[in-house]
């Protein structure tokens, strides 16, 4: 028995509006607000949250930008999201530039080496899963809604 799943995609004039566009709209809106409004700390925090959501929606489709089309299940999109998470994660916990000392460089180097090893192991294990799952995902993409 086939499952029936409702189509929750937004269509305008018969054109599917992809979530990449939502991310672009959110990034543009945040840029406009930050450019023209005077915000307090709470409002800036909300802008940061909305900006992060917009980044997630757009960088999820990095492979589509890079190749200007192509398969929905591109590896480049996954890799871009992982790299961005790593970079922003490190940047979020850095001390101010004036307060950086020698031990910060040592800890940062160890952290980067650990993260690098983690991603190496993650990508090796995911490549195995990719080999097993990609034919099924491609079939779902081919037979899914156009």
mmCIF file of N, CA and C in Angstrom:
data_model
loop_
_atom_site.group_PDB
_atom_site.id
_atom_site.type_symbol
_atom_site.label_atom_id
_atom_site.label_comp_id
_atom_site.label_asym_id
_atom_site.label_seq_id
_atom_site.Cartn_x
_atom_site.Cartn_y
_atom_site.Cartn_z
ATOM 1 N N UNK A 1 0.844 -1.176 0.000
ATOM 2 C CA UNK A 1 0.000 0.000 0.000
ATOM 3 C C UNK A 1 0.891 1.242 0.000
ATOM 4 N N UNK A 2 0.636 2.121 -0.913
ATOM 5 C CA UNK A 2 1.456 3.331 -1.039
ATOM 6 C C UNK A 2 1.034 4.366 -0.004
ATOM 7 N N UNK A 3 2.035 5.037 0.559
ATOM 8 C CA UNK A 3 1.734 6.120 1.500
ATOM 9 C C UNK A 3 1.392 7.368 0.713
ATOM 10 N N UNK A 4 0.524 8.154 1.279
ATOM 11 C CA UNK A 4 0.195 9.436 0.663
ATOM 12 C C UNK A 4 0.714 10.531 1.576
ATOM 13 N N UNK A 5 1.660 11.310 1.050
ATOM 14 C CA UNK A 5 2.273 12.389 1.807
ATOM 15 C C UNK A 5 1.825 13.696 1.181
ATOM 16 N N UNK A 6 1.314 14.619 1.988
ATOM 17 C CA UNK A 6 0.879 15.892 1.401
ATOM 18 C C UNK A 6 2.072 16.676 0.862
ATOM 19 N N UNK A 7 1.835 17.400 -0.212
ATOM 20 C CA UNK A 7 2.861 18.245 -0.816
ATOM 21 C C UNK A 7 2.888 19.568 -0.059
ATOM 22 N N UNK A 8 3.930 19.799 0.721
ATOM 23 C CA UNK A 8 4.037 21.000 1.547
ATOM 24 C C UNK A 8 4.889 22.081 0.898
ATOM 25 N N UNK A 9 5.267 21.887 -0.355
ATOM 26 C CA UNK A 9 6.099 22.869 -1.040
ATOM 27 C C UNK A 9 5.266 24.067 -1.466
ATOM 28 N N UNK A 10 5.907 25.229 -1.504
ATOM 29 C CA UNK A 10 5.255 26.446 -1.969
ATOM 30 C C UNK A 10 5.425 26.544 -3.477
ATOM 31 N N UNK A 11 4.329 26.740 -4.175
ATOM 32 C CA UNK A 11 4.348 26.932 -5.621
ATOM 33 C C UNK A 11 3.764 28.299 -5.932
ATOM 34 N N UNK A 12 4.449 29.062 -6.751
ATOM 35 C CA UNK A 12 3.953 30.352 -7.222
ATOM 36 C C UNK A 12 3.888 30.307 -8.737
ATOM 37 N N UNK A 13 2.683 30.388 -9.277
ATOM 38 C CA UNK A 13 2.520 30.332 -10.724
ATOM 39 C C UNK A 13 3.041 29.039 -11.315
ATOM 40 N N UNK A 14 2.918 27.943 -10.596
ATOM 41 C CA UNK A 14 3.388 26.656 -11.088
ATOM 42 C C UNK A 14 4.877 26.413 -10.874
ATOM 43 N N UNK A 15 5.575 27.360 -10.264
ATOM 44 C CA UNK A 15 7.010 27.216 -10.022
ATOM 45 C C UNK A 15 7.255 26.883 -8.553
ATOM 46 N N UNK A 16 8.008 25.819 -8.319
ATOM 47 C CA UNK A 16 8.347 25.415 -6.960
ATOM 48 C C UNK A 16 9.359 26.403 -6.386
ATOM 49 N N UNK A 17 9.030 27.019 -5.252
ATOM 50 C CA UNK A 17 9.943 27.941 -4.577
ATOM 51 C C UNK A 17 10.785 27.108 -3.610
ATOM 52 N N UNK A 18 12.055 26.971 -3.925
ATOM 53 C CA UNK A 18 12.971 26.116 -3.163
ATOM 54 C C UNK A 18 13.383 26.797 -1.859
ATOM 55 N N UNK A 19 13.734 25.994 -0.841
ATOM 56 C CA UNK A 19 14.118 26.584 0.448
ATOM 57 C C UNK A 19 15.404 27.399 0.353
ATOM 58 N N UNK A 20 16.183 27.220 -0.695
ATOM 59 C CA UNK A 20 17.342 28.081 -0.930
ATOM 60 C C UNK A 20 16.891 29.533 -1.037
ATOM 61 N N UNK A 21 15.754 29.758 -1.684
ATOM 62 C CA UNK A 21 15.226 31.116 -1.833
ATOM 63 C C UNK A 21 14.796 31.700 -0.491
ATOM 64 N N UNK A 22 14.224 30.881 0.375
ATOM 65 C CA UNK A 22 13.854 31.377 1.706
ATOM 66 C C UNK A 22 15.098 31.874 2.440
ATOM 67 N N UNK A 23 16.184 31.115 2.328
ATOM 68 C CA UNK A 23 17.429 31.523 2.971
ATOM 69 C C UNK A 23 17.956 32.833 2.425
ATOM 70 N N UNK A 24 17.892 33.003 1.112
ATOM 71 C CA UNK A 24 18.348 34.253 0.498
ATOM 72 C C UNK A 24 17.488 35.413 0.970
ATOM 73 N N UNK A 25 16.186 35.211 1.045
ATOM 74 C CA UNK A 25 15.289 36.270 1.525
ATOM 75 C C UNK A 25 15.605 36.633 2.977
ATOM 76 N N UNK A 26 15.835 35.624 3.824
ATOM 77 C CA UNK A 26 16.159 35.897 5.229
ATOM 78 C C UNK A 26 17.481 36.652 5.357
ATOM 79 N N UNK A 27 18.495 36.240 4.599
ATOM 80 C CA UNK A 27 19.783 36.937 4.646
ATOM 81 C C UNK A 27 19.640 38.380 4.186
ATOM 82 N N UNK A 28 18.854 38.597 3.142
ATOM 83 C CA UNK A 28 18.641 39.960 2.642
ATOM 84 C C UNK A 28 17.890 40.807 3.660
ATOM 85 N N UNK A 29 16.880 40.218 4.300
ATOM 86 C CA UNK A 29 16.104 40.957 5.298
ATOM 87 C C UNK A 29 16.981 41.346 6.492
ATOM 88 N N UNK A 30 17.796 40.415 6.961
ATOM 89 C CA UNK A 30 18.682 40.719 8.089
ATOM 90 C C UNK A 30 19.680 41.803 7.699
ATOM 91 N N UNK A 31 20.219 41.722 6.494
ATOM 92 C CA UNK A 31 21.163 42.754 6.039
ATOM 93 C C UNK A 31 20.497 44.125 6.020
ATOM 94 N N UNK A 32 19.265 44.195 5.532
ATOM 95 C CA UNK A 32 18.549 45.465 5.510
ATOM 96 C C UNK A 32 18.280 46.008 6.898
ATOM 97 N N UNK A 33 17.865 45.136 7.797
ATOM 98 C CA UNK A 33 17.590 45.567 9.171
ATOM 99 C C UNK A 33 18.872 46.064 9.833
ATOM 100 N N UNK A 34 19.951 45.315 9.694
ATOM 101 C CA UNK A 34 21.211 45.720 10.324
ATOM 102 C C UNK A 34 21.779 46.991 9.710
ATOM 103 N N UNK A 35 21.495 47.216 8.446
ATOM 104 C CA UNK A 35 22.005 48.401 7.767
ATOM 105 C C UNK A 35 21.253 49.661 8.176
ATOM 106 N N UNK A 36 19.938 49.558 8.337
ATOM 107 C CA UNK A 36 19.121 50.756 8.509
ATOM 108 C C UNK A 36 18.529 50.959 9.899
ATOM 109 N N UNK A 37 18.587 49.967 10.774
ATOM 110 C CA UNK A 37 17.935 50.094 12.084
ATOM 111 C C UNK A 37 18.971 50.173 13.199
ATOM 112 N N UNK A 38 18.609 50.879 14.245
ATOM 113 C CA UNK A 38 19.417 50.888 15.468
ATOM 114 C C UNK A 38 18.811 49.850 16.401
ATOM 115 N N UNK A 39 19.602 48.864 16.735
ATOM 116 C CA UNK A 39 19.083 47.727 17.484
ATOM 117 C C UNK A 39 19.719 47.636 18.862
ATOM 118 N N UNK A 40 18.932 47.126 19.802
ATOM 119 C CA UNK A 40 19.495 46.832 21.119
ATOM 120 C C UNK A 40 20.073 45.411 21.092
ATOM 121 N N UNK A 41 20.622 44.964 22.207
ATOM 122 C CA UNK A 41 21.278 43.655 22.253
ATOM 123 C C UNK A 41 20.317 42.507 21.947
ATOM 124 N N UNK A 42 19.109 42.578 22.477
ATOM 125 C CA UNK A 42 18.142 41.508 22.244
ATOM 126 C C UNK A 42 17.758 41.443 20.765
ATOM 127 N N UNK A 43 17.558 42.590 20.139
ATOM 128 C CA UNK A 43 17.209 42.613 18.722
ATOM 129 C C UNK A 43 18.364 42.101 17.863
ATOM 130 N N UNK A 44 19.599 42.438 18.233
ATOM 131 C CA UNK A 44 20.756 41.917 17.496
ATOM 132 C C UNK A 44 20.858 40.400 17.652
ATOM 133 N N UNK A 45 20.496 39.887 18.819
ATOM 134 C CA UNK A 45 20.498 38.434 19.020
ATOM 135 C C UNK A 45 19.472 37.758 18.126
ATOM 136 N N UNK A 46 18.305 38.367 17.989
ATOM 137 C CA UNK A 46 17.279 37.825 17.094
ATOM 138 C C UNK A 46 17.779 37.860 15.651
ATOM 139 N N UNK A 47 18.427 38.962 15.268
ATOM 140 C CA UNK A 47 18.995 39.058 13.916
ATOM 141 C C UNK A 47 20.041 37.973 13.688
ATOM 142 N N UNK A 48 20.862 37.699 14.698
ATOM 143 C CA UNK A 48 21.877 36.650 14.571
ATOM 144 C C UNK A 48 21.228 35.288 14.377
ATOM 145 N N UNK A 49 20.146 35.025 15.096
ATOM 146 C CA UNK A 49 19.428 33.768 14.953
ATOM 147 C C UNK A 49 18.835 33.636 13.556
ATOM 148 N N UNK A 50 18.172 34.684 13.083
ATOM 149 C CA UNK A 50 17.562 34.655 11.746
ATOM 150 C C UNK A 50 18.649 34.526 10.676
ATOM 151 N N UNK A 51 19.779 35.204 10.879
ATOM 152 C CA UNK A 51 20.894 35.099 9.940
ATOM 153 C C UNK A 51 21.410 33.657 9.883
ATOM 154 N N UNK A 52 21.524 33.018 11.036
ATOM 155 C CA UNK A 52 21.967 31.625 11.076
ATOM 156 C C UNK A 52 21.006 30.697 10.358
ATOM 157 N N UNK A 53 19.713 30.933 10.521
ATOM 158 C CA UNK A 53 18.717 30.123 9.813
ATOM 159 C C UNK A 53 18.847 30.340 8.309
ATOM 160 N N UNK A 54 19.007 31.593 7.899
ATOM 161 C CA UNK A 54 19.196 31.890 6.474
ATOM 162 C C UNK A 54 20.443 31.233 5.913
ATOM 163 N N UNK A 55 21.545 31.276 6.683
ATOM 164 C CA UNK A 55 22.782 30.611 6.244
ATOM 165 C C UNK A 55 22.562 29.112 6.097
ATOM 166 N N UNK A 56 21.853 28.510 7.045
ATOM 167 C CA UNK A 56 21.602 27.071 6.978
ATOM 168 C C UNK A 56 20.789 26.718 5.739
ATOM 169 N N UNK A 57 19.772 27.506 5.451
ATOM 170 C CA UNK A 57 18.929 27.221 4.291
ATOM 171 C C UNK A 57 19.680 27.388 2.975
ATOM 172 N N UNK A 58 20.607 28.335 2.904
ATOM 173 C CA UNK A 58 21.335 28.542 1.652
ATOM 174 C C UNK A 58 22.522 27.592 1.521
ATOM 175 N N UNK A 59 23.291 27.403 2.580
ATOM 176 C CA UNK A 59 24.468 26.545 2.459
ATOM 177 C C UNK A 59 24.103 25.075 2.381
ATOM 178 N N UNK A 60 22.881 24.719 2.721
ATOM 179 C CA UNK A 60 22.406 23.363 2.510
ATOM 180 C C UNK A 60 22.442 23.028 1.021
ATOM 181 N N UNK A 61 22.333 24.025 0.191
ATOM 182 C CA UNK A 61 22.320 23.821 -1.262
ATOM 183 C C UNK A 61 23.585 24.342 -1.928
ATOM 184 N N UNK A 62 24.707 24.311 -1.219
ATOM 185 C CA UNK A 62 25.962 24.825 -1.759
ATOM 186 C C UNK A 62 26.347 24.125 -3.059
ATOM 187 N N UNK A 63 26.100 22.835 -3.151
ATOM 188 C CA UNK A 63 26.418 22.100 -4.378
ATOM 189 C C UNK A 63 25.651 22.624 -5.576
ATOM 190 N N UNK A 64 24.410 23.058 -5.358
ATOM 191 C CA UNK A 64 23.627 23.627 -6.467
ATOM 192 C C UNK A 64 24.211 24.962 -6.905
ATOM 193 N N UNK A 65 24.712 25.774 -5.959
ATOM 194 C CA UNK A 65 25.335 27.041 -6.355
ATOM 195 C C UNK A 65 26.601 26.772 -7.126
ATOM 196 N N UNK A 66 27.413 25.859 -6.580
ATOM 197 C CA UNK A 66 28.732 25.605 -7.139
ATOM 198 C C UNK A 66 28.642 25.125 -8.580
ATOM 199 N N UNK A 67 27.676 24.274 -8.860
ATOM 200 C CA UNK A 67 27.540 23.705 -10.198
ATOM 201 C C UNK A 67 26.374 24.304 -10.978
ATOM 202 N N UNK A 68 25.697 25.282 -10.384
ATOM 203 C CA UNK A 68 24.534 25.926 -11.018
ATOM 204 C C UNK A 68 23.520 24.899 -11.494
ATOM 205 N N UNK A 69 23.153 24.028 -10.608
ATOM 206 C CA UNK A 69 22.167 23.001 -10.923
ATOM 207 C C UNK A 69 22.676 21.667 -10.425
ATOM 208 N N UNK A 70 22.221 20.621 -11.040
ATOM 209 C CA UNK A 70 22.720 19.296 -10.695
ATOM 210 C C UNK A 70 21.825 18.588 -9.704
ATOM 211 N N UNK A 71 22.369 17.520 -9.173
ATOM 212 C CA UNK A 71 21.619 16.646 -8.289
ATOM 213 C C UNK A 71 21.356 17.303 -6.940
ATOM 214 N N UNK A 72 20.196 17.013 -6.395
ATOM 215 C CA UNK A 72 19.836 17.533 -5.079
ATOM 216 C C UNK A 72 20.730 16.945 -3.995
ATOM 217 N N UNK A 73 21.208 15.738 -4.194
ATOM 218 C CA UNK A 73 21.955 15.022 -3.164
ATOM 219 C C UNK A 73 23.461 15.170 -3.361
ATOM 220 N N UNK A 74 23.927 16.340 -3.736
ATOM 221 C CA UNK A 74 25.348 16.532 -3.995
ATOM 222 C C UNK A 74 26.163 16.519 -2.712
ATOM 223 N N UNK A 75 27.306 15.903 -2.780
ATOM 224 C CA UNK A 75 28.202 15.805 -1.637
ATOM 225 C C UNK A 75 28.758 17.176 -1.254
ATOM 226 N N UNK A 76 28.938 18.066 -2.240
ATOM 227 C CA UNK A 76 29.504 19.391 -1.958
ATOM 228 C C UNK A 76 28.638 20.159 -0.967
ATOM 229 N N UNK A 77 27.328 19.982 -1.008
ATOM 230 C CA UNK A 77 26.442 20.676 -0.071
ATOM 231 C C UNK A 77 26.699 20.209 1.355
ATOM 232 N N UNK A 78 26.813 18.918 1.539
ATOM 233 C CA UNK A 78 27.074 18.372 2.869
ATOM 234 C C UNK A 78 28.430 18.844 3.375
ATOM 235 N N UNK A 79 29.435 18.772 2.515
ATOM 236 C CA UNK A 79 30.779 19.194 2.914
ATOM 237 C C UNK A 79 30.811 20.668 3.301
ATOM 238 N N UNK A 80 30.119 21.515 2.538
ATOM 239 C CA UNK A 80 30.107 22.950 2.841
ATOM 240 C C UNK A 80 29.465 23.215 4.194
ATOM 241 N N UNK A 81 28.381 22.527 4.498
ATOM 242 C CA UNK A 81 27.714 22.718 5.788
ATOM 243 C C UNK A 81 28.632 22.278 6.928
ATOM 244 N N UNK A 82 29.315 21.162 6.778
ATOM 245 C CA UNK A 82 30.218 20.673 7.823
ATOM 246 C C UNK A 82 31.379 21.641 8.030
ATOM 247 N N UNK A 83 31.966 22.127 6.936
ATOM 248 C CA UNK A 83 33.081 23.071 7.053
ATOM 249 C C UNK A 83 32.619 24.358 7.730
ATOM 250 N N UNK A 84 31.451 24.870 7.335
ATOM 251 C CA UNK A 84 30.936 26.093 7.961
ATOM 252 C C UNK A 84 30.658 25.898 9.443
ATOM 253 N N UNK A 85 30.089 24.759 9.804
ATOM 254 C CA UNK A 85 29.857 24.489 11.224
ATOM 255 C C UNK A 85 31.173 24.495 11.995
ATOM 256 N N UNK A 86 32.188 23.886 11.435
ATOM 257 C CA UNK A 86 33.484 23.872 12.097
ATOM 258 C C UNK A 86 34.085 25.255 12.234
ATOM 259 N N UNK A 87 34.070 26.027 11.152
ATOM 260 C CA UNK A 87 34.658 27.372 11.178
ATOM 261 C C UNK A 87 33.903 28.273 12.145
ATOM 262 N N UNK A 88 32.572 28.292 12.043
ATOM 263 C CA UNK A 88 31.796 29.154 12.931
ATOM 264 C C UNK A 88 31.873 28.675 14.379
ATOM 265 N N UNK A 89 31.979 27.363 14.586
ATOM 266 C CA UNK A 89 32.137 26.851 15.941
ATOM 267 C C UNK A 89 33.431 27.328 16.575
ATOM 268 N N UNK A 90 34.519 27.294 15.813
ATOM 269 C CA UNK A 90 35.802 27.787 16.326
ATOM 270 C C UNK A 90 35.730 29.287 16.564
ATOM 271 N N UNK A 91 35.178 30.034 15.616
ATOM 272 C CA UNK A 91 35.091 31.487 15.765
ATOM 273 C C UNK A 91 34.229 31.899 16.956
ATOM 274 N N UNK A 92 33.194 31.128 17.232
ATOM 275 C CA UNK A 92 32.288 31.479 18.329
ATOM 276 C C UNK A 92 32.982 31.417 19.686
ATOM 277 N N UNK A 93 33.977 30.553 19.820
ATOM 278 C CA UNK A 93 34.615 30.369 21.120
ATOM 279 C C UNK A 93 36.006 30.982 21.213
ATOM 280 N N UNK A 94 36.406 31.745 20.209
ATOM 281 C CA UNK A 94 37.694 32.436 20.280
ATOM 282 C C UNK A 94 37.625 33.585 21.283
ATOM 283 N N UNK A 95 38.704 33.798 22.026
ATOM 284 C CA UNK A 95 38.735 35.000 22.868
ATOM 285 C C UNK A 95 38.964 36.233 21.992
ATOM 286 N N UNK A 96 38.775 37.400 22.554
ATOM 287 C CA UNK A 96 39.045 38.630 21.799
ATOM 288 C C UNK A 96 40.513 38.663 21.401
ATOM 289 N N UNK A 97 40.795 39.291 20.263
ATOM 290 C CA UNK A 97 42.162 39.313 19.729
ATOM 291 C C UNK A 97 43.167 39.864 20.739
ATOM 292 N N UNK A 98 42.770 40.845 21.536
ATOM 293 C CA UNK A 98 43.683 41.452 22.500
ATOM 294 C C UNK A 98 44.053 40.483 23.625
ATOM 295 N N UNK A 99 43.254 39.458 23.832
ATOM 296 C CA UNK A 99 43.461 38.548 24.962
ATOM 297 C C UNK A 99 44.098 37.219 24.554
ATOM 298 N N UNK A 100 44.474 37.062 23.294
ATOM 299 C CA UNK A 100 45.057 35.795 22.848
ATOM 300 C C UNK A 100 46.485 35.673 23.379
ATOM 301 N N UNK A 101 46.781 34.531 23.980
ATOM 302 C CA UNK A 101 48.101 34.234 24.531
ATOM 303 C C UNK A 101 48.636 32.954 23.881
ATOM 304 N N UNK A 102 49.854 32.590 24.221
ATOM 305 C CA UNK A 102 50.501 31.421 23.610
ATOM 306 C C UNK A 102 49.694 30.138 23.823
ATOM 307 N N UNK A 103 49.130 29.968 25.018
ATOM 308 C CA UNK A 103 48.384 28.734 25.270
ATOM 309 C C UNK A 103 47.129 28.639 24.398
ATOM 310 N N UNK A 104 46.589 29.767 23.965
ATOM 311 C CA UNK A 104 45.444 29.723 23.058
ATOM 312 C C UNK A 104 45.837 29.099 21.719
ATOM 313 N N UNK A 105 47.043 29.406 21.240
ATOM 314 C CA UNK A 105 47.512 28.815 19.986
ATOM 315 C C UNK A 105 47.687 27.304 20.121
ATOM 316 N N UNK A 106 48.213 26.872 21.267
ATOM 317 C CA UNK A 106 48.401 25.436 21.490
ATOM 318 C C UNK A 106 47.053 24.728 21.544
ATOM 319 N N UNK A 107 46.139 25.263 22.343
ATOM 320 C CA UNK A 107 44.806 24.661 22.452
ATOM 321 C C UNK A 107 44.092 24.708 21.104
ATOM 322 N N UNK A 108 44.211 25.831 20.395
ATOM 323 C CA UNK A 108 43.583 25.948 19.080
ATOM 324 C C UNK A 108 44.136 24.944 18.091
ATOM 325 N N UNK A 109 45.450 24.747 18.106
ATOM 326 C CA UNK A 109 46.059 23.754 17.219
ATOM 327 C C UNK A 109 45.586 22.346 17.531
ATOM 328 N N UNK A 110 45.537 22.012 18.824
ATOM 329 C CA UNK A 110 45.033 20.693 19.222
ATOM 330 C C UNK A 110 43.565 20.519 18.841
ATOM 331 N N UNK A 111 42.790 21.578 19.029
ATOM 332 C CA UNK A 111 41.377 21.521 18.667
ATOM 333 C C UNK A 111 41.206 21.322 17.164
ATOM 334 N N UNK A 112 41.952 22.079 16.366
ATOM 335 C CA UNK A 112 41.855 21.933 14.915
ATOM 336 C C UNK A 112 42.309 20.547 14.464
ATOM 337 N N UNK A 113 43.364 20.013 15.080
ATOM 338 C CA UNK A 113 43.812 18.663 14.736
ATOM 339 C C UNK A 113 42.742 17.633 15.100
ATOM 340 N N UNK A 114 42.112 17.797 16.263
ATOM 341 C CA UNK A 114 41.047 16.875 16.683
ATOM 342 C C UNK A 114 39.852 16.953 15.751
ATOM 343 N N UNK A 115 39.461 18.167 15.411
ATOM 344 C CA UNK A 115 38.323 18.342 14.501
ATOM 345 C C UNK A 115 38.660 17.766 13.130
ATOM 346 N N UNK A 116 39.883 18.004 12.661
ATOM 347 C CA UNK A 116 40.304 17.447 11.374
ATOM 348 C C UNK A 116 40.247 15.930 11.370
ATOM 349 N N UNK A 117 40.737 15.299 12.438
ATOM 350 C CA UNK A 117 40.683 13.845 12.543
ATOM 351 C C UNK A 117 39.237 13.354 12.598
ATOM 352 N N UNK A 118 38.399 14.063 13.357
ATOM 353 C CA UNK A 118 36.988 13.689 13.436
ATOM 354 C C UNK A 118 36.338 13.719 12.055
ATOM 355 N N UNK A 119 36.565 14.809 11.303
ATOM 356 C CA UNK A 119 35.951 14.912 9.981
ATOM 357 C C UNK A 119 36.514 13.885 9.014
ATOM 358 N N UNK A 120 37.791 13.566 9.123
ATOM 359 C CA UNK A 120 38.375 12.530 8.277
ATOM 360 C C UNK A 120 37.676 11.199 8.525
ATOM 361 N N UNK A 121 37.527 10.838 9.794
ATOM 362 C CA UNK A 121 36.836 9.591 10.128
ATOM 363 C C UNK A 121 35.366 9.642 9.730
ATOM 364 N N UNK A 122 34.728 10.800 9.925
ATOM 365 C CA UNK A 122 33.325 10.948 9.551
ATOM 366 C C UNK A 122 33.143 10.769 8.049
ATOM 367 N N UNK A 123 33.985 11.422 7.250
ATOM 368 C CA UNK A 123 33.839 11.334 5.800
ATOM 369 C C UNK A 123 34.132 9.929 5.289
ATOM 370 N N UNK A 124 35.083 9.248 5.903
ATOM 371 C CA UNK A 124 35.365 7.875 5.485
ATOM 372 C C UNK A 124 34.167 6.970 5.773
ATOM 373 N N UNK A 125 33.544 7.143 6.941
ATOM 374 C CA UNK A 125 32.385 6.305 7.257
ATOM 375 C C UNK A 125 31.181 6.694 6.407
ATOM 376 N N UNK A 126 31.036 7.989 6.128
ATOM 377 C CA UNK A 126 29.907 8.412 5.301
ATOM 378 C C UNK A 126 30.078 8.016 3.844
ATOM 379 N N UNK A 127 31.316 7.880 3.379
ATOM 380 C CA UNK A 127 31.498 7.452 1.994
ATOM 381 C C UNK A 127 30.980 6.027 1.818
ATOM 382 N N UNK A 128 31.134 5.207 2.843
ATOM 383 C CA UNK A 128 30.570 3.854 2.787
ATOM 384 C C UNK A 128 29.041 3.918 2.742
ATOM 385 N N UNK A 129 28.453 4.760 3.605
ATOM 386 C CA UNK A 129 26.996 4.923 3.595
ATOM 387 C C UNK A 129 26.536 5.509 2.265
ATOM 388 N N UNK A 130 27.330 6.422 1.702
ATOM 389 C CA UNK A 130 27.008 7.029 0.413
ATOM 390 C C UNK A 130 26.927 5.960 -0.672
ATOM 391 N N UNK A 131 27.880 5.033 -0.677
ATOM 392 C CA UNK A 131 27.872 3.961 -1.673
ATOM 393 C C UNK A 131 26.627 3.097 -1.547
ATOM 394 N N UNK A 132 26.170 2.893 -0.327
ATOM 395 C CA UNK A 132 24.991 2.051 -0.106
ATOM 396 C C UNK A 132 23.680 2.786 -0.393
ATOM 397 N N UNK A 133 23.604 4.080 -0.020
ATOM 398 C CA UNK A 133 22.336 4.805 -0.084
ATOM 399 C C UNK A 133 22.129 5.615 -1.358
ATOM 400 N N UNK A 134 23.194 6.020 -2.038
ATOM 401 C CA UNK A 134 23.053 6.927 -3.174
ATOM 402 C C UNK A 134 22.158 6.377 -4.279
ATOM 403 N N UNK A 135 22.252 5.103 -4.662
ATOM 404 C CA UNK A 135 21.332 4.629 -5.707
ATOM 405 C C UNK A 135 19.859 4.809 -5.318
ATOM 406 N N UNK A 136 19.533 4.557 -4.069
ATOM 407 C CA UNK A 136 18.143 4.709 -3.614
ATOM 408 C C UNK A 136 17.729 6.179 -3.603
ATOM 409 N N UNK A 137 18.617 7.070 -3.148
ATOM 410 C CA UNK A 137 18.306 8.499 -3.134
ATOM 411 C C UNK A 137 18.132 9.042 -4.545
ATOM 412 N N UNK A 138 18.955 8.588 -5.466
ATOM 413 C CA UNK A 138 18.824 9.030 -6.858
ATOM 414 C C UNK A 138 17.492 8.554 -7.447
ATOM 415 N N UNK A 139 17.089 7.353 -7.082
ATOM 416 C CA UNK A 139 15.798 6.832 -7.552
ATOM 417 C C UNK A 139 14.651 7.662 -6.976
ATOM 418 N N UNK A 140 14.743 8.024 -5.691
ATOM 419 C CA UNK A 140 13.716 8.873 -5.086
ATOM 420 C C UNK A 140 13.658 10.235 -5.761
ATOM 421 N N UNK A 141 14.824 10.787 -6.094
ATOM 422 C CA UNK A 141 14.852 12.084 -6.766
ATOM 423 C C UNK A 141 14.236 11.995 -8.161
ATOM 424 N N UNK A 142 14.547 10.916 -8.865
ATOM 425 C CA UNK A 142 14.036 10.749 -10.227
ATOM 426 C C UNK A 142 12.518 10.570 -10.244
ATOM 427 N N UNK A 143 11.983 9.843 -9.265
ATOM 428 C CA UNK A 143 10.550 9.553 -9.262
ATOM 429 C C UNK A 143 9.734 10.543 -8.441
ATOM 430 N N UNK A 144 10.402 11.473 -7.741
ATOM 431 C CA UNK A 144 9.697 12.432 -6.884
ATOM 432 C C UNK A 144 9.006 13.522 -7.680
ATOM 433 N N UNK A 145 8.354 14.439 -6.971
ATOM 434 C CA UNK A 145 7.658 15.538 -7.650
ATOM 435 C C UNK A 145 8.647 16.423 -8.400
ATOM 436 N N UNK A 146 8.235 16.854 -9.551
ATOM 437 C CA UNK A 146 9.113 17.686 -10.402
ATOM 438 C C UNK A 146 8.814 19.142 -10.238
#
